[in-house]
PDB file of C-alpha atoms in Angstrom:
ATOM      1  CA  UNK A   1       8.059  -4.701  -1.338  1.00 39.00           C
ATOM      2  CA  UNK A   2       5.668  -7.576  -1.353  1.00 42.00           C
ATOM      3  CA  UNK A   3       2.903  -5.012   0.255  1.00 40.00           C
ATOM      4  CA  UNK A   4       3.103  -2.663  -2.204  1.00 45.00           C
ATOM      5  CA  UNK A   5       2.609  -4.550  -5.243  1.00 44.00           C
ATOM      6  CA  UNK A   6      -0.125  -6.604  -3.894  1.00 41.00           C
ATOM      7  CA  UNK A   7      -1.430  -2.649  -3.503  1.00 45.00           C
ATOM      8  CA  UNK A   8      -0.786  -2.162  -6.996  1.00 45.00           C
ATOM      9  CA  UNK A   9      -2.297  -5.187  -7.907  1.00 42.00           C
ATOM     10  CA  UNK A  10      -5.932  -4.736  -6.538  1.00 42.00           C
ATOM     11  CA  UNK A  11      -5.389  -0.984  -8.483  1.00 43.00           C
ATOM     12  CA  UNK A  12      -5.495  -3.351 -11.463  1.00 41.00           C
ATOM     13  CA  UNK A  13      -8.640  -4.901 -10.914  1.00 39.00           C
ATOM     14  CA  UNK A  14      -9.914  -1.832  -8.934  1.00 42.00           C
ATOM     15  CA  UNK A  15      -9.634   0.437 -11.846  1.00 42.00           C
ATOM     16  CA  UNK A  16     -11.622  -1.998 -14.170  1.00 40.00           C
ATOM     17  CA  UNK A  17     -14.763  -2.119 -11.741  1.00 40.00           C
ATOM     18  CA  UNK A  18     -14.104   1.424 -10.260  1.00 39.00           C
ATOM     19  CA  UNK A  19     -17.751   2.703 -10.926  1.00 37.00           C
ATOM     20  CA  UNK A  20     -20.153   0.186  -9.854  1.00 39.00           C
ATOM     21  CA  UNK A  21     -17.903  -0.605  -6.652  1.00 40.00           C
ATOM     22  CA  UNK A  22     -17.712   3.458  -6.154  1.00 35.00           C
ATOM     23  CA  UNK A  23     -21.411   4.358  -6.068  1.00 35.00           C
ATOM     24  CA  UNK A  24     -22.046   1.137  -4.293  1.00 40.00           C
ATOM     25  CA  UNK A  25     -20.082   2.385  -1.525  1.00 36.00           C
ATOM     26  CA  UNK A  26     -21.216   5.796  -1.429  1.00 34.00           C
ATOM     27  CA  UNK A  27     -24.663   4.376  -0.895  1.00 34.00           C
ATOM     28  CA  UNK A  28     -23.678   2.258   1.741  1.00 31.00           C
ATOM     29  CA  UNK A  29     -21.023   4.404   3.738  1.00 30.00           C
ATOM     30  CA  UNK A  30     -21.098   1.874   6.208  1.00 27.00           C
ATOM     31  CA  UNK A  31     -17.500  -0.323   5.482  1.00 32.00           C
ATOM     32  CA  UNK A  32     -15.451   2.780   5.519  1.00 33.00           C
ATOM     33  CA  UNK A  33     -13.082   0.826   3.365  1.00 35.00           C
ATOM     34  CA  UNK A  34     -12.605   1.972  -0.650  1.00 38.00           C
ATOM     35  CA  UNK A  35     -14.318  -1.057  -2.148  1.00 34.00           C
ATOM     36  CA  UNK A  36     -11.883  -3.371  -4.350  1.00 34.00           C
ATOM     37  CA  UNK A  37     -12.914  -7.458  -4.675  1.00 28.00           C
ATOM     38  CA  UNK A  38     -10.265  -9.514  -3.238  1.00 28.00           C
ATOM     39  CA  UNK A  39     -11.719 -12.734  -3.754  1.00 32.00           C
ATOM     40  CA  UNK A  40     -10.162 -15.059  -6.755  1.00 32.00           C
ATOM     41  CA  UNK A  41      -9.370 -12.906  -9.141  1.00 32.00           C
ATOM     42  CA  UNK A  42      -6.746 -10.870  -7.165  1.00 34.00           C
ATOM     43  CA  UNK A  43      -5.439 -13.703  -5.179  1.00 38.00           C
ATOM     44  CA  UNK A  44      -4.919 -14.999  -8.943  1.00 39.00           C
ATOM     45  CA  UNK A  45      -2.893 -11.865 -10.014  1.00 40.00           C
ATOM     46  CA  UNK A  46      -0.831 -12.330  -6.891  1.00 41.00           C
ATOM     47  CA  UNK A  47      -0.396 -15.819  -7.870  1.00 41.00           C
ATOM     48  CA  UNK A  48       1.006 -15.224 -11.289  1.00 46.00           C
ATOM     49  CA  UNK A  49       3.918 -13.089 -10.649  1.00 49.00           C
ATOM     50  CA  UNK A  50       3.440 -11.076 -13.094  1.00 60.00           C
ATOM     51  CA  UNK A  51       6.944 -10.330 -15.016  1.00 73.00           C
ATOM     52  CA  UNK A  52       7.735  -6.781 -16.216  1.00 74.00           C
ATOM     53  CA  UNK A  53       7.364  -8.053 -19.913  1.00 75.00           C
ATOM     54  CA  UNK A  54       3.933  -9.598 -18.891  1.00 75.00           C
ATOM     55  CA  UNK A  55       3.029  -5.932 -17.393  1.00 73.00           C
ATOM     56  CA  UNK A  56       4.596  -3.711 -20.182  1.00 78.00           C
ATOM     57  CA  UNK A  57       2.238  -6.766 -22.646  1.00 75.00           C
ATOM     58  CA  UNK A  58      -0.641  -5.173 -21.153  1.00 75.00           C
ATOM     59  CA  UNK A  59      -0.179  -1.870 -21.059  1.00 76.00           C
ATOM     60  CA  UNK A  60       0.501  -1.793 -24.684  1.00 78.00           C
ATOM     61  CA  UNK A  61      -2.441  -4.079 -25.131  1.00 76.00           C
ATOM     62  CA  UNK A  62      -4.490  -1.251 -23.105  1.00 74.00           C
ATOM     63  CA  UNK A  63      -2.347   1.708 -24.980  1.00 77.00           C
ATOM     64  CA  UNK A  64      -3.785  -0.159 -28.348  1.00 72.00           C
ATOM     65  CA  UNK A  65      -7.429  -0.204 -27.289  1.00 74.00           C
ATOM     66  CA  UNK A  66      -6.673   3.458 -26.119  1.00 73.00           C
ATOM     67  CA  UNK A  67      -5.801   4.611 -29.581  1.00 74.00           C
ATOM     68  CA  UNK A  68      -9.162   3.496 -31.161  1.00 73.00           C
ATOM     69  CA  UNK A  69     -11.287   4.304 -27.936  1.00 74.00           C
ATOM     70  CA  UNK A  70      -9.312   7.700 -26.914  1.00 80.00           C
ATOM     71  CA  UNK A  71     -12.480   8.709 -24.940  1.00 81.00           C
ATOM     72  CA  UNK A  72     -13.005   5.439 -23.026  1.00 79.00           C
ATOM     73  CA  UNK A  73     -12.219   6.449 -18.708  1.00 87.00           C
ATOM     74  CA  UNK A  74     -12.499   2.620 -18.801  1.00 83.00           C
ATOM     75  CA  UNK A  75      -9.795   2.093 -20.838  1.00 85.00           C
ATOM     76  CA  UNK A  76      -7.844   4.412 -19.065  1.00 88.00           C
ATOM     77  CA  UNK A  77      -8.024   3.665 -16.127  1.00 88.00           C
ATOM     78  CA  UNK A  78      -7.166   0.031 -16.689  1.00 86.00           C
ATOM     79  CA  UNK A  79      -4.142   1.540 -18.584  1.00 87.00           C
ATOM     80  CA  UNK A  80      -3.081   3.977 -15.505  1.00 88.00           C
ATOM     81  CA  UNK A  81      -3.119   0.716 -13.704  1.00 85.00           C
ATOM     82  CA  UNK A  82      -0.368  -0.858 -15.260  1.00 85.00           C
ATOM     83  CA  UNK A  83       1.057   1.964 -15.399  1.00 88.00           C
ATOM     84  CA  UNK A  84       1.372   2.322 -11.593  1.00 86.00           C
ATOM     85  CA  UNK A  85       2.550  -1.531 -11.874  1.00 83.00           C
ATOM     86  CA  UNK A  86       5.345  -0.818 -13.736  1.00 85.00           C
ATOM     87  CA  UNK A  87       6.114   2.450 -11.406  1.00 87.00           C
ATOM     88  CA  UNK A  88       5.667   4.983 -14.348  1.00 90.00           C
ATOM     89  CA  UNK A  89       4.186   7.833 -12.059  1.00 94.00           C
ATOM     90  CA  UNK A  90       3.989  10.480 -14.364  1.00 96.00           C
ATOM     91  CA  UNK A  91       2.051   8.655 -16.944  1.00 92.00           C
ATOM     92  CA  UNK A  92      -0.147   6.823 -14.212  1.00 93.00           C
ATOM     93  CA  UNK A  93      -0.693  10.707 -13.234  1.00 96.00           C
ATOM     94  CA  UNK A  94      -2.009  12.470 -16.929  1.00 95.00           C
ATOM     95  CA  UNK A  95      -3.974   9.604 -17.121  1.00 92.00           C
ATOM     96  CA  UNK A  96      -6.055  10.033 -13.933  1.00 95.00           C
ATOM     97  CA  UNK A  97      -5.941  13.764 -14.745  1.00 96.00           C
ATOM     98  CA  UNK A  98      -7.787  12.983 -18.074  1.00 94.00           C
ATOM     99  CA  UNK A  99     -10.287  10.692 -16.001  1.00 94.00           C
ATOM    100  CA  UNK A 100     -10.828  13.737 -13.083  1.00 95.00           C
ATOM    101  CA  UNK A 101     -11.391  16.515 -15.144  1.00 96.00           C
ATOM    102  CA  UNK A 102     -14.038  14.536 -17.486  1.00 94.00           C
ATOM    103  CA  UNK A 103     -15.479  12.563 -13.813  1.00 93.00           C
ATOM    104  CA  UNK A 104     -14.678  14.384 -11.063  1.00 93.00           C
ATOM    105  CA  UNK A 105     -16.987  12.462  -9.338  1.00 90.00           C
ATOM    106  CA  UNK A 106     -14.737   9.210  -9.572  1.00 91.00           C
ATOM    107  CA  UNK A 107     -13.090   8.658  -6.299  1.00 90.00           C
ATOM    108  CA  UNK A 108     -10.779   5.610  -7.575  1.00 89.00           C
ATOM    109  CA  UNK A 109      -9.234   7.943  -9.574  1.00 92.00           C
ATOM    110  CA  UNK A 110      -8.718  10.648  -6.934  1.00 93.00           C
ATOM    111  CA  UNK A 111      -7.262   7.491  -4.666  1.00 92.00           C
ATOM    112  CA  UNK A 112      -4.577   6.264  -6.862  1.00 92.00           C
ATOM    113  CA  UNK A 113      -3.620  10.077  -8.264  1.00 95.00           C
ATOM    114  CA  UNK A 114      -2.932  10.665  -4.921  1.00 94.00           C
ATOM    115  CA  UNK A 115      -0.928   7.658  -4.579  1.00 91.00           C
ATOM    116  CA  UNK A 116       1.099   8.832  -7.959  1.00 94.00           C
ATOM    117  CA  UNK A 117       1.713  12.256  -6.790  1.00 96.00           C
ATOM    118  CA  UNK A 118       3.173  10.727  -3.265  1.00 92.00           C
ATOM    119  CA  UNK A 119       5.440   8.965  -5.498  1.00 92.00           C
ATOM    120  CA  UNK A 120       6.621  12.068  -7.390  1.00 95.00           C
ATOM    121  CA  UNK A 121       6.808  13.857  -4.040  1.00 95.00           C
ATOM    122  CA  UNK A 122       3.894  16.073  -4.981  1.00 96.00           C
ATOM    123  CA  UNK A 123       2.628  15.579  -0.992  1.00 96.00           C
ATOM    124  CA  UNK A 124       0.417  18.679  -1.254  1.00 96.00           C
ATOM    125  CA  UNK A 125      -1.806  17.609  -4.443  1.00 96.00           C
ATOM    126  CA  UNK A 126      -1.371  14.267  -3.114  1.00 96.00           C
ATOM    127  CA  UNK A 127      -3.368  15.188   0.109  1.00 96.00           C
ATOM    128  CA  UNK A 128      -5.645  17.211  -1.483  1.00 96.00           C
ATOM    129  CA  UNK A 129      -6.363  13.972  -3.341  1.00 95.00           C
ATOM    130  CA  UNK A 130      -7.244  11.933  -0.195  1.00 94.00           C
ATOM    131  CA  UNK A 131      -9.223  14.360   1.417  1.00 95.00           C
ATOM    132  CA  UNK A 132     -11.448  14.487  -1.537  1.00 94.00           C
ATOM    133  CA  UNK A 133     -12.305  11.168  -1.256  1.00 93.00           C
ATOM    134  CA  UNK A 134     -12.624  11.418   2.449  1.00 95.00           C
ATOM    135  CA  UNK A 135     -15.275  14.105   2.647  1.00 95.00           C
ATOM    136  CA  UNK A 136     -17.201  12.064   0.185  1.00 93.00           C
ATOM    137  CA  UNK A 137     -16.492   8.485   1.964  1.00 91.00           C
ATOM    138  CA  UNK A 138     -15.867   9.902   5.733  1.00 91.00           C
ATOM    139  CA  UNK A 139     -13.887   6.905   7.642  1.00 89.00           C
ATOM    140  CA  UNK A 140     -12.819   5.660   3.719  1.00 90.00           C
ATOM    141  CA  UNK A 141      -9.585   2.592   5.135  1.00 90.00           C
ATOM    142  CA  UNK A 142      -6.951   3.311   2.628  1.00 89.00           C
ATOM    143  CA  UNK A 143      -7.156   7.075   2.312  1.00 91.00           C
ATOM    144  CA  UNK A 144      -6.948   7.263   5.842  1.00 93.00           C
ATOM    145  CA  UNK A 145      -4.363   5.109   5.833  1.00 92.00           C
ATOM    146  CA  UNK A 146      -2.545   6.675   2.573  1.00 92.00           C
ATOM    147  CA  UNK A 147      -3.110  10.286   3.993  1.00 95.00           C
ATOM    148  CA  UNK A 148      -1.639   9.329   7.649  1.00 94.00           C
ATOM    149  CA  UNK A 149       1.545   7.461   5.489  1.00 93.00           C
ATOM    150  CA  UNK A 150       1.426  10.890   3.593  1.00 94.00           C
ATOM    151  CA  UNK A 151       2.156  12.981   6.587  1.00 95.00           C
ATOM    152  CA  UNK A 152       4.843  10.633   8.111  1.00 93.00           C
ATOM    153  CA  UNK A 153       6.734  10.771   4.850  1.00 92.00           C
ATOM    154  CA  UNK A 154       5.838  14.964   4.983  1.00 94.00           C
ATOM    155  CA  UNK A 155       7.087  14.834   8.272  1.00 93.00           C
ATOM    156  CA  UNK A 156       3.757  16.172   9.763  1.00 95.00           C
ATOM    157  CA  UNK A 157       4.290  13.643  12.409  1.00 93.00           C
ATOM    158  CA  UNK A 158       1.904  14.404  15.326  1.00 94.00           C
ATOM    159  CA  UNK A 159      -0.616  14.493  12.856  1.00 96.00           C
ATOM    160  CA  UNK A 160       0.432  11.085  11.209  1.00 95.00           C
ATOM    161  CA  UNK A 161       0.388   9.354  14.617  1.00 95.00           C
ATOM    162  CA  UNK A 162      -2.629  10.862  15.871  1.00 96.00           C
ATOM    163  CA  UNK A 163      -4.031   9.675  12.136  1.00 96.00           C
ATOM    164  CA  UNK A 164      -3.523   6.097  12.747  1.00 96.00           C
ATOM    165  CA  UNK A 165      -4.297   5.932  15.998  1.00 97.00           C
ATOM    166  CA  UNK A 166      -7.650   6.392  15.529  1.00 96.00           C
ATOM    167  CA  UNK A 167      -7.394   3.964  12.848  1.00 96.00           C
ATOM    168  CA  UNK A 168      -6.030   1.408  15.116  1.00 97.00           C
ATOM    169  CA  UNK A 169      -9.499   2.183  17.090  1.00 96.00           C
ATOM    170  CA  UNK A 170     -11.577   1.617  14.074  1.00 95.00           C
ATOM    171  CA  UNK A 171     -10.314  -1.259  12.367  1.00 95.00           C
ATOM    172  CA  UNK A 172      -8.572  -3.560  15.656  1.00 96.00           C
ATOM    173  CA  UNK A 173      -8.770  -6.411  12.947  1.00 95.00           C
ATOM    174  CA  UNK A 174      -6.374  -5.127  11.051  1.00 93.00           C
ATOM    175  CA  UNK A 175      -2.880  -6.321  10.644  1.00 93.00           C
ATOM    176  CA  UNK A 176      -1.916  -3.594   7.881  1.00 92.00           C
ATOM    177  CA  UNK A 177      -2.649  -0.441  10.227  1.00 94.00           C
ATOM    178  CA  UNK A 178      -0.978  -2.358  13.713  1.00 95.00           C
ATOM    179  CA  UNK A 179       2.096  -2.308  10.783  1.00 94.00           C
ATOM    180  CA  UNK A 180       1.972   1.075   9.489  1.00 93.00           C
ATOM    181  CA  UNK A 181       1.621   2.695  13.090  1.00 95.00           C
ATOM    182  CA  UNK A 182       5.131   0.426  13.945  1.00 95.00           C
ATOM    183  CA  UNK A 183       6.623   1.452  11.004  1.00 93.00           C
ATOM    184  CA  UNK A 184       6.084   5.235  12.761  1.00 94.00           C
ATOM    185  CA  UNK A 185       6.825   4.076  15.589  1.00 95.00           C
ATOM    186  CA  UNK A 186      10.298   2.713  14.493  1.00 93.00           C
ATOM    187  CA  UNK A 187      11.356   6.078  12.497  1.00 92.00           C
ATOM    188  CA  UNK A 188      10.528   8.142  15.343  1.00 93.00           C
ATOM    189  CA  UNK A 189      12.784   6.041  17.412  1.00 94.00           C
ATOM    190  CA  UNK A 190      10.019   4.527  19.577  1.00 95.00           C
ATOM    191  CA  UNK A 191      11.278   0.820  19.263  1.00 95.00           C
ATOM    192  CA  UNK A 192       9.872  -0.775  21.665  1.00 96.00           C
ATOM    193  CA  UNK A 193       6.267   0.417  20.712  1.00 97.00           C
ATOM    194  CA  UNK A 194       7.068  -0.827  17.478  1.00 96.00           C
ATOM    195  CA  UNK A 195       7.568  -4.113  18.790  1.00 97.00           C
ATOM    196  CA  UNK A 196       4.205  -4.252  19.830  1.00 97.00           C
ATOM    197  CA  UNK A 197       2.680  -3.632  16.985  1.00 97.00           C
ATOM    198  CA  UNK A 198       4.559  -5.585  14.743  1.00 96.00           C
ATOM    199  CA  UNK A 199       3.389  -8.355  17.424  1.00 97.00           C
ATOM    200  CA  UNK A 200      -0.032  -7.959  16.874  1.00 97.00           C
ATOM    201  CA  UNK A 201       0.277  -7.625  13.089  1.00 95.00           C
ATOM    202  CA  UNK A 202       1.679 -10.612  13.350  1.00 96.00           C
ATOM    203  CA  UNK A 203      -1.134 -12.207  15.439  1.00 96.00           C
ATOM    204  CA  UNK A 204      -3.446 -11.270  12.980  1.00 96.00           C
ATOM    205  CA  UNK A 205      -1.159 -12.099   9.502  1.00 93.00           C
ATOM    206  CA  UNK A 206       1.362 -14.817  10.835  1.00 94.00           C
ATOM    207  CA  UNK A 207       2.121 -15.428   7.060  1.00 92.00           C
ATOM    208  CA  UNK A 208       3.107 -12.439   6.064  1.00 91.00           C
ATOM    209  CA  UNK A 209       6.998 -12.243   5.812  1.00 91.00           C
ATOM    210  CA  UNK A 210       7.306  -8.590   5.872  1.00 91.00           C
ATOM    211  CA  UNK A 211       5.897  -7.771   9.313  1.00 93.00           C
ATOM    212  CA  UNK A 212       8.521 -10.989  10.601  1.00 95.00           C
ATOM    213  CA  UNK A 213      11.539  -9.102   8.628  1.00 94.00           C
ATOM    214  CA  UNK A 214      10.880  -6.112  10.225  1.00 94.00           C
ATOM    215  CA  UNK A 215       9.984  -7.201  13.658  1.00 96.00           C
ATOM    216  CA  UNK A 216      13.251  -8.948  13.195  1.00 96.00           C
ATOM    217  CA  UNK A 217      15.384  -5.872  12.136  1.00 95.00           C
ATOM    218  CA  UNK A 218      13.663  -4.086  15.671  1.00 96.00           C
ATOM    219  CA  UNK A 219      14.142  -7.246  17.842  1.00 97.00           C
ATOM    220  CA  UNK A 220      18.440  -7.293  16.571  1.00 96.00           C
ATOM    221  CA  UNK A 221      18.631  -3.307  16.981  1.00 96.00           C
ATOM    222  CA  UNK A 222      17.151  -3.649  20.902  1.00 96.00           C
ATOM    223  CA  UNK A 223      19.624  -6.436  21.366  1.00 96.00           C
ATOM    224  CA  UNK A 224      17.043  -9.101  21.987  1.00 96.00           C
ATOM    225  CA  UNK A 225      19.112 -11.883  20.409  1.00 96.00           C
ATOM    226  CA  UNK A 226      17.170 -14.826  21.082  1.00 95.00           C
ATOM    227  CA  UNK A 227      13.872 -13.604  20.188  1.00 96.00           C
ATOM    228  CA  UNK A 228      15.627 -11.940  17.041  1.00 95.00           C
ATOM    229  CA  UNK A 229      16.860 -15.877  15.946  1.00 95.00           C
ATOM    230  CA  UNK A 230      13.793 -17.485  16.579  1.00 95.00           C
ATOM    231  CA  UNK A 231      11.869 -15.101  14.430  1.00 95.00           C
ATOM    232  CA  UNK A 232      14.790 -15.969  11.926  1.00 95.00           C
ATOM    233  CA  UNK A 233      13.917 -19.663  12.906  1.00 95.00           C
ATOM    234  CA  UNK A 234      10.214 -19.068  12.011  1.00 94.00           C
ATOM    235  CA  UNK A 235      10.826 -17.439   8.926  1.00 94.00           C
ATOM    236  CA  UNK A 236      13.037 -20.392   7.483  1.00 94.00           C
ATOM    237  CA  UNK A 237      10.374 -22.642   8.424  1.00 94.00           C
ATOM    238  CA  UNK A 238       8.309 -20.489   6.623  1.00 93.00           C
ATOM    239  CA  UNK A 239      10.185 -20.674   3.690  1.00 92.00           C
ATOM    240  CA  UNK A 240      12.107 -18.019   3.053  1.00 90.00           C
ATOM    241  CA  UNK A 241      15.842 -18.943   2.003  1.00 90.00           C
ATOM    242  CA  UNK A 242      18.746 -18.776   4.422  1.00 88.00           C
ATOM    243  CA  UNK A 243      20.590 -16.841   1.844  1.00 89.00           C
ATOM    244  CA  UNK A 244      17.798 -13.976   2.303  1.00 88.00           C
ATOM    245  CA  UNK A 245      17.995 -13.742   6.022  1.00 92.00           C
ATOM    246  CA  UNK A 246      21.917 -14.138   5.919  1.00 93.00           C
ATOM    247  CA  UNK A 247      22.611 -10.722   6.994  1.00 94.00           C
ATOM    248  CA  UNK A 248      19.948 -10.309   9.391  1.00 94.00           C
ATOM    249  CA  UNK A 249      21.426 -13.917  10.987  1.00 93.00           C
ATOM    250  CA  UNK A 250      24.689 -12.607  11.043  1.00 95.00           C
ATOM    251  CA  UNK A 251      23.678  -9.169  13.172  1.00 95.00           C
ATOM    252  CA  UNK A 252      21.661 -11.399  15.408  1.00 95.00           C
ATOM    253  CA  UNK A 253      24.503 -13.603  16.429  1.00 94.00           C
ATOM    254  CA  UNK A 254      27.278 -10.970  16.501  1.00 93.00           C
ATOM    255  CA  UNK A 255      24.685  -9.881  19.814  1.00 92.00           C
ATOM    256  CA  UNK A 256      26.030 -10.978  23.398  1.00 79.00           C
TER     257      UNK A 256
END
């Protein structure tokens, strides 16, 4: 959960510097990674904890501005941003339609429709989406990494795992794509591969709770009970409330 909205998150300060970030990149083609800032000002989004009133403020702030400014893909896009916050696909969806058919040039746009159209289960237009933005930005991180998600949920899943595969070649450094390739490994019933990976996501994001929880949840399932309780160990020292990892605790030490 945490992953996702810090995803949907940099889509809010993405979609208000699309543009300049866009063409910068398309110059360059040399990251390979669709360009958001995630400096200060997203770290202090992610620090405010935003509240669903605080998001459904804005959007009607950016709905208001809309009205007088209906032609603004600015505006709009800031507004399909919060919508995608606040999980209202369809809406996040017509609004990136409006933006694509007036800039089909704008690859932001073509990133998070695709991401709205996953959501409804539209896989096909959602692919079509990311490949867009791939044949502009060949080797573009997150629609590689949304288009190999895409065919693991579209159960196209040689094609997923060959997908991030290579991405695990191209970007070792990352902690996100060692994640999403155990997350494939783990539905495909490859557990101890998911291990692994979780372990080196880990190594490379020891304070991220998720990739603990779910290494966890593998480490109970293989009946590794001590190395499932001293990730629960970590995780308290990390923070996280007893309460939380109750259940988890209570698997682990039901384990002989």
């Amino acid at each position: 959960m945490r992953t996702s909205f810090v995803l949907l998150l940099l889509a809010v300060v993405l979609a208000a510097n699309a543009q300049n970030n866009l063409k910068h990149e398309v110059g360059l083609q040399t990251s390979g990674r669709l360009v958001a800032p995630v400096g200060s000002e997203t770290k202090r989004l992610a620090d405010d904890q935003l509240t669903t009133k605080q998001l459904r403020d804005s959007l009607r702030a950016a709905s208001d501005l809309l009205a007088y400014h209906p032609d603004s893909l600015d505006l709009r896009l800031r507004k399909a941003a919060w919508n995608l916050l606040l999980e209202q696909w369809d809406y996040a969806k017509t609004e990136y339609d409006y933006v694509i058919a007036r800039d089909p040039s704008n690859l932001a746009a073509r990133y998070y429709r695709a991401f709205a159209n996953e959501k409804l289960k539209r896989y096909n237009f959602a692919r079509l989406d990311y490949e867009r933005v791939l044949t502009v930005v060949p080797g573009n991180f997150n629609a590689q990494l949304g288009l190999a998600l895409l065919n693991q949920r579209d159960s196209h899943f040689t094609e997923a795992l060959d997908q991030i595969n290579r991405m695990v070649e191209q970007f070792p450094d990352s902690a996100v794509v060692y994640a999403a390739r155990g997350g494939m490994e783990k539905e495909r019933g490859m557990k101890e591969l998911a291990v692994y990976d979780y372990c080196e996501a880990i190594k490379l994001d020891p304070q991220c709770v998720d990739y603990r929880v779910a290494l966890t949840d593998l480490l109970i399932s293989l009946k590794r009970r001590d190395e499932a309780l001293a990730e629960l160990d970590s995780l308290e020292r990390m923070g996280v409330g007893a309460y939380a990892l109750q259940q988890l605790r209570t698997r682990a030490r039901k384990l002989k």
